[in-house]
Amino acid sequence: MHRLSWTIPISTHFNRALLGFDRFLFEHSSRVCRLAVHLGEALDVDGHDLAILALSARLHDVGKMAIPGGILNHPGPLDDAETTIMRSHSVQGERLVRSQCDIPFGDEVATIVRHHHEHWDGSGYPDGLRRQATPFLARIVAVADSWDALLSPRPYHPGCPASEVLHILRSERGFKHDPGIVDVFIEKIVPFLGDS
Ligand SMILES: [Fe+2]
């Protein structure tokens, strides 16, 4: 992680914006960045793509700054209209990244931000991409994002213990997530994570 430290100051604008908008979102993005980079290293992602992965993971939910707080922190299930608005955060994030010309690898980062909620079986959004049609780095971010999102308590769910998150991740292998990436995550990353 230390050799990627140069990527963090460059995204300071969005880091500050995220921190001011929602501390949980900022901390979640930091954890997803760390997890995604470790997972990328375990998957032999090279240094160039690792830098793109780090930035993309850190900015994956930046589009949530465009979502009304009443929907973002709604303490319960969203209705169809609210779900549509919530799901727009991936394309809003792509738009925000593309609007910042000083983000390195901006085109690649914007594409990964757009596709971080695609599912292996095509049931994700915004484009319903299947399998390898979703960029590899976006599939890595998706696994790291799911792990942290399930583990973390939020207004709309209490947060699960790591053992339960592991069970959920295994059940989503080949459906929501790339099975090969899940296997590496479980084998090489999970054993080194705590229960919180
Ligand atoms: Fe997201």
mmCIF file of C-alpha atoms and ligand atoms in Angstrom:
data_model
loop_
_atom_site.group_PDB
_atom_site.id
_atom_site.type_symbol
_atom_site.label_atom_id
_atom_site.label_comp_id
_atom_site.label_asym_id
_atom_site.label_seq_id
_atom_site.Cartn_x
_atom_site.Cartn_y
_atom_site.Cartn_z
ATOM 1 C CA MET A 1 0.000 0.000 0.000
ATOM 2 C CA HIS A 2 2.826 2.415 0.862
ATOM 3 C CA ARG A 3 4.096 2.545 -2.724
ATOM 4 C CA LEU A 4 0.695 3.850 -3.840
ATOM 5 C CA SER A 5 0.709 6.744 -1.396
ATOM 6 C CA TRP A 6 1.256 9.210 -4.272
ATOM 7 C CA THR A 7 -2.232 8.482 -5.566
ATOM 8 C CA ILE A 8 -3.938 9.685 -2.408
ATOM 9 C CA PRO A 9 -2.992 13.413 -2.421
ATOM 10 C CA ILE A 10 -4.069 13.678 -6.058
ATOM 11 C CA SER A 11 -7.609 12.746 -5.102
ATOM 12 C CA THR A 12 -7.565 15.116 -2.107
ATOM 13 C CA HIS A 13 -10.365 17.224 -3.589
ATOM 14 C CA PHE A 14 -12.784 14.302 -3.515
ATOM 15 C CA ASN A 15 -11.377 12.985 -0.227
ATOM 16 C CA ARG A 16 -12.175 16.288 1.465
ATOM 17 C CA ALA A 17 -15.560 16.445 -0.212
ATOM 18 C CA LEU A 18 -16.384 12.891 0.915
ATOM 19 C CA LEU A 19 -15.231 13.575 4.475
ATOM 20 C CA GLY A 20 -17.355 16.746 4.641
ATOM 21 C CA PHE A 21 -20.367 14.992 3.104
ATOM 22 C CA ASP A 22 -20.441 11.800 5.158
ATOM 23 C CA ARG A 23 -17.772 10.481 7.504
ATOM 24 C CA PHE A 24 -18.993 6.894 7.138
ATOM 25 C CA LEU A 25 -18.752 7.118 3.348
ATOM 26 C CA PHE A 26 -15.209 8.493 3.641
ATOM 27 C CA GLU A 27 -14.115 5.724 6.016
ATOM 28 C CA HIS A 28 -15.873 3.025 3.960
ATOM 29 C CA SER A 29 -14.092 4.285 0.833
ATOM 30 C CA SER A 30 -10.738 4.179 2.632
ATOM 31 C CA ARG A 31 -11.306 0.585 3.780
ATOM 32 C CA VAL A 32 -12.498 -0.520 0.330
ATOM 33 C CA CYS A 33 -9.394 1.083 -1.195
ATOM 34 C CA ARG A 34 -7.107 -0.831 1.175
ATOM 35 C CA LEU A 35 -8.945 -4.124 0.653
ATOM 36 C CA ALA A 36 -9.071 -3.720 -3.134
ATOM 37 C CA VAL A 37 -5.333 -3.019 -3.350
ATOM 38 C CA HIS A 38 -4.482 -6.072 -1.227
ATOM 39 C CA LEU A 39 -6.825 -8.164 -3.377
ATOM 40 C CA GLY A 40 -5.334 -6.715 -6.570
ATOM 41 C CA GLU A 41 -1.841 -7.596 -5.368
ATOM 42 C CA ALA A 42 -3.004 -11.142 -4.581
ATOM 43 C CA LEU A 43 -4.397 -11.334 -8.129
ATOM 44 C CA ASP A 44 -1.046 -10.150 -9.597
ATOM 45 C CA VAL A 45 -2.440 -6.852 -10.872
ATOM 46 C CA ASP A 46 0.537 -4.805 -12.091
ATOM 47 C CA GLY A 47 1.629 -1.468 -10.650
ATOM 48 C CA HIS A 48 -0.050 0.665 -13.317
ATOM 49 C CA ASP A 49 -3.408 -1.043 -12.886
ATOM 50 C CA LEU A 50 -2.951 -1.139 -9.107
ATOM 51 C CA ALA A 51 -2.794 2.666 -9.099
ATOM 52 C CA ILE A 52 -6.002 2.795 -11.173
ATOM 53 C CA LEU A 53 -7.590 0.267 -8.804
ATOM 54 C CA ALA A 54 -6.649 2.309 -5.716
ATOM 55 C CA LEU A 55 -8.157 5.505 -7.104
ATOM 56 C CA SER A 56 -11.268 3.740 -8.376
ATOM 57 C CA ALA A 57 -11.894 2.018 -5.052
ATOM 58 C CA ARG A 58 -11.418 5.255 -3.148
ATOM 59 C CA LEU A 59 -13.859 7.066 -5.444
ATOM 60 C CA HIS A 60 -16.286 4.201 -6.137
ATOM 61 C CA ASP A 61 -19.168 5.785 -4.188
ATOM 62 C CA VAL A 62 -18.347 9.435 -4.878
ATOM 63 C CA GLY A 63 -21.645 9.663 -6.787
ATOM 64 C CA LYS A 64 -23.502 9.285 -3.477
ATOM 65 C CA MET A 65 -22.725 12.957 -2.904
ATOM 66 C CA ALA A 66 -25.426 13.567 -5.535
ATOM 67 C CA ILE A 67 -28.023 11.430 -3.707
ATOM 68 C CA PRO A 68 -30.431 13.105 -1.238
ATOM 69 C CA GLY A 69 -29.578 12.319 2.397
ATOM 70 C CA GLY A 70 -33.120 11.131 3.075
ATOM 71 C CA ILE A 71 -32.591 8.301 0.588
ATOM 72 C CA LEU A 72 -28.924 7.664 1.389
ATOM 73 C CA ASN A 73 -29.582 7.128 5.102
ATOM 74 C CA HIS A 74 -33.147 5.815 4.896
ATOM 75 C CA PRO A 75 -33.703 3.435 7.850
ATOM 76 C CA GLY A 76 -35.464 0.672 5.938
ATOM 77 C CA PRO A 77 -36.244 -0.630 2.477
ATOM 78 C CA LEU A 78 -36.410 1.904 -0.347
ATOM 79 C CA ASP A 79 -39.417 2.042 -2.681
ATOM 80 C CA ASP A 80 -38.915 1.603 -6.426
ATOM 81 C CA ALA A 81 -38.452 5.296 -7.163
ATOM 82 C CA GLU A 82 -35.977 5.712 -4.290
ATOM 83 C CA THR A 83 -34.079 2.598 -5.389
ATOM 84 C CA THR A 84 -33.732 4.046 -8.885
ATOM 85 C CA ILE A 85 -32.323 7.264 -7.432
ATOM 86 C CA MET A 86 -29.950 5.363 -5.118
ATOM 87 C CA ARG A 87 -28.712 3.199 -7.979
ATOM 88 C CA SER A 88 -27.948 6.285 -10.043
ATOM 89 C CA HIS A 89 -24.911 6.902 -7.791
ATOM 90 C CA SER A 90 -22.709 4.793 -10.060
ATOM 91 C CA VAL A 91 -23.409 6.893 -13.158
ATOM 92 C CA GLN A 92 -23.352 10.083 -11.064
ATOM 93 C CA GLY A 93 -19.925 8.977 -9.826
ATOM 94 C CA GLU A 94 -18.716 8.392 -13.367
ATOM 95 C CA ARG A 95 -19.933 11.877 -14.307
ATOM 96 C CA LEU A 96 -18.203 13.483 -11.313
ATOM 97 C CA VAL A 97 -14.882 11.749 -12.039
ATOM 98 C CA ARG A 98 -15.034 12.743 -15.715
ATOM 99 C CA SER A 99 -15.725 16.353 -14.656
ATOM 100 C CA GLN A 100 -12.358 16.492 -12.817
ATOM 101 C CA CYS A 101 -9.631 16.728 -15.417
ATOM 102 C CA ASP A 102 -6.823 16.428 -12.813
ATOM 103 C CA ILE A 103 -7.617 12.833 -11.808
ATOM 104 C CA PRO A 104 -4.914 10.525 -13.215
ATOM 105 C CA PHE A 105 -6.223 7.694 -15.377
ATOM 106 C CA GLY A 106 -9.536 9.593 -15.269
ATOM 107 C CA ASP A 107 -11.146 7.654 -18.134
ATOM 108 C CA GLU A 108 -10.283 4.263 -16.627
ATOM 109 C CA VAL A 109 -11.282 5.340 -13.109
ATOM 110 C CA ALA A 110 -14.613 6.754 -14.344
ATOM 111 C CA THR A 111 -15.387 3.482 -16.145
ATOM 112 C CA ILE A 112 -14.687 1.382 -13.050
ATOM 113 C CA VAL A 113 -16.777 3.709 -10.863
ATOM 114 C CA ARG A 114 -19.663 3.279 -13.340
ATOM 115 C CA HIS A 115 -19.480 -0.510 -13.237
ATOM 116 C CA HIS A 116 -18.806 -1.297 -9.560
ATOM 117 C CA HIS A 117 -22.373 -2.625 -9.083
ATOM 118 C CA GLU A 118 -22.490 -4.940 -12.090
ATOM 119 C CA HIS A 119 -23.049 -8.610 -11.207
ATOM 120 C CA TRP A 120 -21.358 -11.695 -12.640
ATOM 121 C CA ASP A 121 -24.780 -13.061 -13.752
ATOM 122 C CA GLY A 122 -25.861 -9.801 -15.411
ATOM 123 C CA SER A 123 -28.365 -8.819 -12.700
ATOM 124 C CA GLY A 124 -26.435 -5.726 -11.597
ATOM 125 C CA TYR A 125 -26.535 -2.103 -12.712
ATOM 126 C CA PRO A 126 -26.288 0.287 -14.513
ATOM 127 C CA ASP A 127 -25.722 -1.752 -17.667
ATOM 128 C CA GLY A 128 -26.451 -5.359 -16.677
ATOM 129 C CA LEU A 129 -23.007 -6.485 -17.854
ATOM 130 C CA ARG A 130 -22.235 -10.202 -17.476
ATOM 131 C CA ARG A 131 -19.036 -12.006 -16.558
ATOM 132 C CA GLN A 132 -15.867 -10.590 -18.170
ATOM 133 C CA ALA A 133 -17.856 -7.796 -19.881
ATOM 134 C CA THR A 134 -17.456 -5.949 -16.583
ATOM 135 C CA PRO A 135 -13.913 -4.535 -16.303
ATOM 136 C CA PHE A 136 -11.663 -6.762 -14.171
ATOM 137 C CA LEU A 137 -10.784 -3.944 -11.772
ATOM 138 C CA ALA A 138 -14.501 -3.150 -11.266
ATOM 139 C CA ARG A 139 -15.066 -6.804 -10.324
ATOM 140 C CA ILE A 140 -12.305 -6.481 -7.711
ATOM 141 C CA VAL A 141 -13.839 -3.289 -6.278
ATOM 142 C CA ALA A 142 -17.229 -5.047 -6.130
ATOM 143 C CA VAL A 143 -15.902 -7.827 -3.879
ATOM 144 C CA ALA A 144 -14.054 -5.425 -1.555
ATOM 145 C CA ASP A 145 -17.123 -3.148 -1.438
ATOM 146 C CA SER A 146 -19.501 -6.010 -0.589
ATOM 147 C CA TRP A 147 -17.256 -7.245 2.212
ATOM 148 C CA ASP A 148 -17.040 -3.873 3.925
ATOM 149 C CA ALA A 149 -20.675 -2.894 3.282
ATOM 150 C CA LEU A 150 -22.006 -6.116 4.846
ATOM 151 C CA LEU A 151 -19.652 -5.855 7.810
ATOM 152 C CA SER A 152 -20.458 -2.227 8.630
ATOM 153 C CA PRO A 153 -23.515 -1.120 10.629
ATOM 154 C CA ARG A 154 -25.690 1.396 8.783
ATOM 155 C CA PRO A 155 -29.122 2.978 9.472
ATOM 156 C CA TYR A 156 -30.704 0.356 7.184
ATOM 157 C CA HIS A 157 -28.857 -2.753 8.501
ATOM 158 C CA PRO A 158 -27.033 -3.652 11.721
ATOM 159 C CA GLY A 159 -23.813 -5.013 10.210
ATOM 160 C CA CYS A 160 -22.931 -8.712 10.123
ATOM 161 C CA PRO A 161 -20.160 -10.618 11.892
ATOM 162 C CA ALA A 162 -17.283 -11.641 9.609
ATOM 163 C CA SER A 163 -18.344 -15.300 9.711
ATOM 164 C CA GLU A 164 -21.759 -14.394 8.306
ATOM 165 C CA VAL A 165 -20.278 -12.063 5.674
ATOM 166 C CA LEU A 166 -18.007 -14.909 4.599
ATOM 167 C CA HIS A 167 -21.044 -17.194 4.258
ATOM 168 C CA ILE A 168 -22.868 -14.550 2.172
ATOM 169 C CA LEU A 169 -19.815 -13.993 -0.035
ATOM 170 C CA ARG A 170 -19.541 -17.735 -0.701
ATOM 171 C CA SER A 171 -23.259 -17.854 -1.612
ATOM 172 C CA GLU A 172 -22.775 -14.979 -4.060
ATOM 173 C CA ARG A 173 -19.819 -16.670 -5.774
ATOM 174 C CA GLY A 174 -20.710 -17.087 -9.462
ATOM 175 C CA PHE A 175 -23.936 -15.072 -9.078
ATOM 176 C CA LYS A 176 -23.117 -11.599 -7.850
ATOM 177 C CA HIS A 177 -19.339 -11.891 -7.949
ATOM 178 C CA ASP A 178 -16.582 -13.275 -10.160
ATOM 179 C CA PRO A 179 -15.921 -16.732 -8.631
ATOM 180 C CA GLY A 180 -12.159 -16.549 -9.237
ATOM 181 C CA ILE A 181 -11.867 -13.221 -7.432
ATOM 182 C CA VAL A 182 -13.991 -14.449 -4.513
ATOM 183 C CA ASP A 183 -11.775 -17.534 -4.194
ATOM 184 C CA VAL A 184 -8.602 -15.430 -3.975
ATOM 185 C CA PHE A 185 -10.249 -13.020 -1.531
ATOM 186 C CA ILE A 186 -11.314 -15.857 0.765
ATOM 187 C CA GLU A 187 -8.005 -17.699 0.507
ATOM 188 C CA LYS A 188 -5.497 -14.853 0.639
ATOM 189 C CA ILE A 189 -7.206 -11.801 2.199
ATOM 190 C CA VAL A 190 -9.883 -12.933 4.674
ATOM 191 C CA PRO A 191 -7.458 -14.868 6.929
ATOM 192 C CA PHE A 192 -5.620 -11.624 7.641
ATOM 193 C CA LEU A 193 -8.716 -9.558 8.451
ATOM 194 C CA GLY A 194 -10.137 -9.104 11.927
ATOM 195 C CA ASP A 195 -13.789 -9.483 12.876
ATOM 196 C CA SER A 196 -14.457 -5.774 12.534
HETATM 197 FE FE FE B 1 -21.748 1.837 -4.649
#
